[in-house]
mmCIF file of C-alpha atoms in Angstrom:
data_model
loop_
_atom_site.group_PDB
_atom_site.id
_atom_site.type_symbol
_atom_site.label_atom_id
_atom_site.label_comp_id
_atom_site.label_asym_id
_atom_site.label_seq_id
_atom_site.Cartn_x
_atom_site.Cartn_y
_atom_site.Cartn_z
ATOM 1 C CA GLN A 1 113.569 110.251 108.355
ATOM 2 C CA VAL A 2 111.474 107.779 106.399
ATOM 3 C CA GLN A 3 108.261 109.328 105.121
ATOM 4 C CA LEU A 4 105.458 108.007 102.967
ATOM 5 C CA VAL A 5 102.800 110.495 101.917
ATOM 6 C CA GLU A 6 99.657 109.046 100.386
ATOM 7 C CA SER A 7 97.324 111.186 98.302
ATOM 8 C CA GLY A 8 94.589 110.975 95.713
ATOM 9 C CA GLY A 9 91.714 109.693 97.811
ATOM 10 C CA GLY A 10 88.228 111.116 97.701
ATOM 11 C CA VAL A 11 84.593 110.344 97.016
ATOM 12 C CA VAL A 12 83.971 108.441 93.792
ATOM 13 C CA GLN A 13 80.886 106.834 92.265
ATOM 14 C CA PRO A 14 80.626 103.063 91.875
ATOM 15 C CA GLY A 15 82.155 101.870 88.635
ATOM 16 C CA ARG A 16 84.487 104.830 88.297
ATOM 17 C CA SER A 17 88.277 104.990 88.564
ATOM 18 C CA LEU A 18 90.759 106.648 90.893
ATOM 19 C CA THR A 19 94.549 106.706 91.163
ATOM 20 C CA LEU A 20 96.366 106.904 94.478
ATOM 21 C CA SER A 21 99.926 108.135 94.871
ATOM 22 C CA CYS A 22 102.542 107.535 97.546
ATOM 23 C CA ALA A 23 105.524 109.880 97.696
ATOM 24 C CA ALA A 24 108.542 108.348 99.424
ATOM 25 C CA SER A 25 111.400 110.203 101.084
ATOM 26 C CA GLY A 26 114.179 109.573 103.566
ATOM 27 C CA PHE A 27 115.207 106.225 102.087
ATOM 28 C CA THR A 28 116.235 104.663 98.784
ATOM 29 C CA LEU A 29 112.939 103.522 97.287
ATOM 30 C CA SER A 30 114.662 101.320 94.712
ATOM 31 C CA SER A 31 115.936 99.054 97.496
ATOM 32 C CA TYR A 32 112.523 98.061 98.833
ATOM 33 C CA GLY A 33 109.449 96.142 97.883
ATOM 34 C CA MET A 34 106.352 98.245 98.449
ATOM 35 C CA HIS A 35 102.748 97.468 99.279
ATOM 36 C CA TRP A 36 99.294 98.953 99.427
ATOM 37 C CA VAL A 37 97.230 97.949 102.457
ATOM 38 C CA ARG A 38 93.694 99.156 103.069
ATOM 39 C CA GLN A 39 91.476 99.324 106.097
ATOM 40 C CA ALA A 40 87.712 99.563 105.852
ATOM 41 C CA PRO A 41 85.930 101.451 108.636
ATOM 42 C CA GLY A 42 85.974 99.403 111.844
ATOM 43 C CA LYS A 43 87.818 96.479 110.210
ATOM 44 C CA GLY A 44 91.299 95.033 110.292
ATOM 45 C CA PRO A 45 93.873 95.909 107.650
ATOM 46 C CA GLU A 46 93.755 94.060 104.325
ATOM 47 C CA TRP A 47 96.759 93.629 102.056
ATOM 48 C CA VAL A 48 95.854 94.824 98.553
ATOM 49 C CA ALA A 49 98.873 94.754 96.265
ATOM 50 C CA SER A 50 102.640 94.606 96.223
ATOM 51 C CA VAL A 51 105.470 95.390 93.798
ATOM 52 C CA SER A 52 109.072 94.238 93.960
ATOM 53 C CA TYR A 53 111.921 96.710 94.399
ATOM 54 C CA ASP A 54 112.504 96.943 90.640
ATOM 55 C CA GLY A 55 108.879 96.732 89.530
ATOM 56 C CA SER A 56 109.327 93.350 87.865
ATOM 57 C CA LYS A 57 106.973 91.400 90.116
ATOM 58 C CA LYS A 58 103.478 92.413 91.086
ATOM 59 C CA TYR A 59 100.921 90.639 93.242
ATOM 60 C CA TYR A 60 97.302 91.356 94.031
ATOM 61 C CA ALA A 61 94.659 90.238 96.485
ATOM 62 C CA ASP A 62 91.865 88.232 94.867
ATOM 63 C CA SER A 63 89.406 90.995 95.784
ATOM 64 C CA VAL A 64 91.132 93.509 93.489
ATOM 65 C CA THR A 65 92.717 91.363 90.770
ATOM 66 C CA GLY A 66 91.781 92.653 87.341
ATOM 67 C CA ARG A 67 90.584 95.996 88.722
ATOM 68 C CA PHE A 68 93.647 97.485 90.486
ATOM 69 C CA THR A 69 97.157 98.049 89.134
ATOM 70 C CA ILE A 70 100.213 98.804 91.242
ATOM 71 C CA SER A 71 103.192 100.599 89.733
ATOM 72 C CA ARG A 72 106.260 102.524 90.762
ATOM 73 C CA ASP A 73 108.833 104.959 89.407
ATOM 74 C CA ASN A 74 111.974 104.812 91.505
ATOM 75 C CA SER A 75 113.436 107.850 89.758
ATOM 76 C CA LYS A 76 110.443 109.857 90.973
ATOM 77 C CA ASN A 77 110.325 108.189 94.399
ATOM 78 C CA THR A 78 106.659 107.420 93.828
ATOM 79 C CA LEU A 79 104.304 104.459 94.090
ATOM 80 C CA TRP A 80 100.831 104.377 92.540
ATOM 81 C CA LEU A 81 97.654 102.355 92.787
ATOM 82 C CA GLN A 82 95.300 102.649 89.833
ATOM 83 C CA MET A 83 91.814 101.559 90.822
ATOM 84 C CA SER A 84 89.013 100.935 88.355
ATOM 85 C CA SER A 85 85.494 99.499 88.492
ATOM 86 C CA LEU A 86 85.305 100.678 92.063
ATOM 87 C CA ARG A 87 82.726 99.124 94.359
ATOM 88 C CA ALA A 88 81.236 100.129 97.687
ATOM 89 C CA ASP A 89 83.351 97.513 99.457
ATOM 90 C CA ASP A 90 86.520 99.253 98.232
ATOM 91 C CA THR A 91 85.732 102.059 100.673
ATOM 92 C CA ALA A 92 88.687 102.255 103.044
ATOM 93 C CA VAL A 93 91.739 104.153 104.151
ATOM 94 C CA TYR A 94 94.565 103.140 101.823
ATOM 95 C CA TYR A 95 98.111 103.021 103.179
ATOM 96 C CA CYS A 96 101.318 102.480 101.314
ATOM 97 C CA ALA A 97 103.901 100.485 103.254
ATOM 98 C CA GLN A 98 107.587 99.778 102.959
ATOM 99 C CA GLU A 99 108.458 96.113 103.076
ATOM 100 C CA GLY A 100 110.847 94.900 105.744
ATOM 101 C CA ASP A 101 112.450 91.495 106.190
ATOM 102 C CA TYR A 102 113.242 90.680 109.800
ATOM 103 C CA TYR A 103 114.688 87.217 110.388
ATOM 104 C CA GLY A 104 112.920 86.010 107.249
ATOM 105 C CA THR A 105 109.586 87.485 108.335
ATOM 106 C CA LEU A 106 108.000 90.067 106.076
ATOM 107 C CA ILE A 107 106.694 93.091 107.926
ATOM 108 C CA PHE A 108 104.823 96.184 106.815
ATOM 109 C CA ASP A 109 106.344 99.508 107.830
ATOM 110 C CA PHE A 110 103.603 102.121 107.711
ATOM 111 C CA ARG A 111 104.998 105.649 107.686
ATOM 112 C CA GLY A 112 102.095 107.655 106.336
ATOM 113 C CA GLN A 113 98.662 108.826 107.382
ATOM 114 C CA GLY A 114 96.782 107.029 104.617
ATOM 115 C CA THR A 115 94.269 108.393 102.139
ATOM 116 C CA LEU A 116 90.530 107.788 102.391
ATOM 117 C CA VAL A 117 88.626 106.408 99.429
ATOM 118 C CA THR A 118 84.844 106.486 99.647
ATOM 119 C CA VAL A 119 82.851 104.756 96.938
ATOM 120 C CA SER A 120 79.308 106.041 96.980
ATOM 121 C CA SER A 121 76.653 107.283 94.607
ATOM 122 C CA ASP B 1 94.029 82.239 102.263
ATOM 123 C CA ILE B 2 95.143 81.772 105.840
ATOM 124 C CA GLN B 3 92.550 83.149 108.246
ATOM 125 C CA MET B 4 93.718 84.885 111.419
ATOM 126 C CA THR B 5 91.301 84.940 114.355
ATOM 127 C CA GLN B 6 91.922 87.110 117.389
ATOM 128 C CA SER B 7 90.306 86.840 120.798
ATOM 129 C CA PRO B 8 88.835 88.630 122.469
ATOM 130 C CA SER B 9 87.528 91.238 120.025
ATOM 131 C CA SER B 10 87.644 93.778 122.827
ATOM 132 C CA LEU B 11 88.549 93.932 126.475
ATOM 133 C CA SER B 12 88.358 96.399 129.320
ATOM 134 C CA ALA B 13 91.338 96.706 131.615
ATOM 135 C CA SER B 14 92.823 99.041 134.185
ATOM 136 C CA VAL B 15 96.211 100.709 134.277
ATOM 137 C CA GLY B 16 98.649 98.209 135.749
ATOM 138 C CA ASP B 17 96.746 95.129 134.596
ATOM 139 C CA ARG B 18 98.375 92.252 132.748
ATOM 140 C CA VAL B 19 96.691 91.797 129.374
ATOM 141 C CA THR B 20 96.879 88.813 127.037
ATOM 142 C CA ILE B 21 95.571 88.747 123.465
ATOM 143 C CA THR B 22 95.360 85.555 121.438
ATOM 144 C CA CYS B 23 95.731 85.033 117.697
ATOM 145 C CA ARG B 24 94.968 81.737 115.980
ATOM 146 C CA ALA B 25 95.888 80.851 112.401
ATOM 147 C CA SER B 26 93.714 78.568 110.260
ATOM 148 C CA GLN B 27 96.805 76.524 109.394
ATOM 149 C CA THR B 28 100.324 76.275 110.711
ATOM 150 C CA ILE B 29 102.449 79.362 110.069
ATOM 151 C CA SER B 30 105.556 78.371 112.032
ATOM 152 C CA ARG B 31 106.649 81.635 113.695
ATOM 153 C CA TYR B 32 105.769 83.954 110.802
ATOM 154 C CA LEU B 33 103.563 86.143 112.955
ATOM 155 C CA ASN B 34 103.732 89.873 113.623
ATOM 156 C CA TRP B 35 101.837 92.144 116.017
ATOM 157 C CA TYR B 36 100.866 95.778 115.387
ATOM 158 C CA GLN B 37 99.369 98.500 117.555
ATOM 159 C CA GLN B 38 97.003 101.067 116.082
ATOM 160 C CA LYS B 39 95.660 104.219 117.676
ATOM 161 C CA PRO B 40 92.658 106.138 116.283
ATOM 162 C CA GLY B 41 93.440 108.001 113.094
ATOM 163 C CA LYS B 42 96.944 106.587 112.872
ATOM 164 C CA ALA B 43 98.609 103.863 110.836
ATOM 165 C CA PRO B 44 99.477 100.527 112.443
ATOM 166 C CA LYS B 45 102.821 100.371 114.211
ATOM 167 C CA LEU B 46 104.936 97.213 114.411
ATOM 168 C CA LEU B 47 105.438 95.886 117.948
ATOM 169 C CA ILE B 48 106.581 92.270 117.596
ATOM 170 C CA TYR B 49 107.955 90.359 114.603
ATOM 171 C CA ALA B 50 108.594 86.651 114.081
ATOM 172 C CA ALA B 51 106.310 85.818 117.007
ATOM 173 C CA SER B 52 108.544 86.966 119.847
ATOM 174 C CA ASN B 53 111.048 89.586 118.699
ATOM 175 C CA LEU B 54 110.543 93.081 120.047
ATOM 176 C CA GLN B 55 110.796 95.829 117.436
ATOM 177 C CA SER B 56 113.420 98.450 118.219
ATOM 178 C CA GLY B 57 112.065 101.155 120.490
ATOM 179 C CA VAL B 58 109.073 99.143 121.733
ATOM 180 C CA PRO B 59 108.867 98.948 125.537
ATOM 181 C CA SER B 60 109.780 95.643 127.170
ATOM 182 C CA ARG B 61 106.349 95.357 128.813
ATOM 183 C CA PHE B 62 105.224 94.010 125.431
ATOM 184 C CA SER B 63 106.052 90.395 124.644
ATOM 185 C CA GLY B 64 104.960 87.753 122.168
ATOM 186 C CA SER B 65 104.992 83.993 122.137
ATOM 187 C CA GLY B 66 103.722 81.012 120.208
ATOM 188 C CA SER B 67 104.353 78.942 117.115
ATOM 189 C CA GLY B 68 102.380 76.827 114.695
ATOM 190 C CA THR B 69 98.803 78.067 114.925
ATOM 191 C CA ASP B 70 98.519 79.707 118.354
ATOM 192 C CA PHE B 71 100.118 82.970 119.406
ATOM 193 C CA THR B 72 99.815 85.475 122.231
ATOM 194 C CA LEU B 73 100.644 89.116 122.788
ATOM 195 C CA THR B 74 101.105 90.081 126.426
ATOM 196 C CA ILE B 75 101.315 93.512 127.997
ATOM 197 C CA SER B 76 102.781 92.934 131.435
ATOM 198 C CA SER B 77 101.547 96.126 133.080
ATOM 199 C CA LEU B 78 99.167 98.307 131.106
ATOM 200 C CA LEU B 79 99.974 102.000 130.769
ATOM 201 C CA PRO B 80 97.569 104.732 129.599
ATOM 202 C CA GLU B 81 99.309 104.950 126.209
ATOM 203 C CA ASP B 82 98.646 101.248 125.575
ATOM 204 C CA PHE B 83 94.912 101.706 125.083
ATOM 205 C CA ALA B 84 94.621 100.957 121.386
ATOM 206 C CA THR B 85 93.670 98.242 118.916
ATOM 207 C CA TYR B 86 96.083 95.369 118.332
ATOM 208 C CA TYR B 87 96.345 93.274 115.169
ATOM 209 C CA CYS B 88 98.198 90.097 114.336
ATOM 210 C CA GLN B 89 99.473 89.465 110.791
ATOM 211 C CA GLN B 90 100.839 86.310 109.197
ATOM 212 C CA SER B 91 103.707 86.427 106.739
ATOM 213 C CA TYR B 92 103.920 82.672 106.094
ATOM 214 C CA SER B 93 101.732 82.677 103.018
ATOM 215 C CA THR B 94 103.486 84.720 100.353
ATOM 216 C CA PRO B 95 102.140 86.783 98.656
ATOM 217 C CA THR B 96 98.771 86.639 100.409
ATOM 218 C CA TRP B 97 99.476 88.192 103.774
ATOM 219 C CA THR B 98 96.535 88.452 106.144
ATOM 220 C CA PHE B 99 95.662 90.276 109.347
ATOM 221 C CA GLY B 100 93.428 89.446 112.263
ATOM 222 C CA GLN B 101 90.254 91.417 112.874
ATOM 223 C CA GLY B 102 91.744 93.224 115.850
ATOM 224 C CA THR B 103 91.466 93.424 119.620
ATOM 225 C CA LYS B 104 90.469 96.748 121.118
ATOM 226 C CA VAL B 105 91.906 97.408 124.569
ATOM 227 C CA GLU B 106 89.726 99.896 126.420
ATOM 228 C CA ILE B 107 89.929 101.589 129.782
ATOM 229 C CA LYS B 108 87.846 99.986 132.515
#
């Protein structure tokens, strides 16, 4: 079955860096666009970044542009999110999500438990 | 960015009640609207896509409607497992997809 396992979260000081990983299994990663979506405590989800199936196109939310980098290695079935210059408002559970296209509508398919990033001194 | 506003932010209901949640977009999004359910400590789960299409495996007591800027999610008869938080999400504006702030359905 489809599984996405996020890891790499933790407590980090403001201004520091952290890299999240998402291990994919149960499907052919190279066939899907992938996304990172985060959710701050008590808030709705927020789309953070996306990468096309082949890694050629990358998009970022304004709130993370210039600080976060999304990447993937289809041969390793892994997605990453490199985060730098972290701020308190980056504190959230980070989910990776498989992209789906249903009748022309993009949906997020969340199959993992997320990883918590806490930015605090 | 397109802003998604849900109402109410929370509601209390009893098992068997009919529940309606509203989502309004800050500009027209045609029918590019999805609904998710989230339970504590879990990731969001897709319920409805393209405004009114039921995701495979989702019970038929859930339904969605709307187009343009105004959308609704209806649970026809609330069951205990339906107490959760519900989010709408627009997929009209690529690549800046946005979610609503959520509606928490609590037990009365």
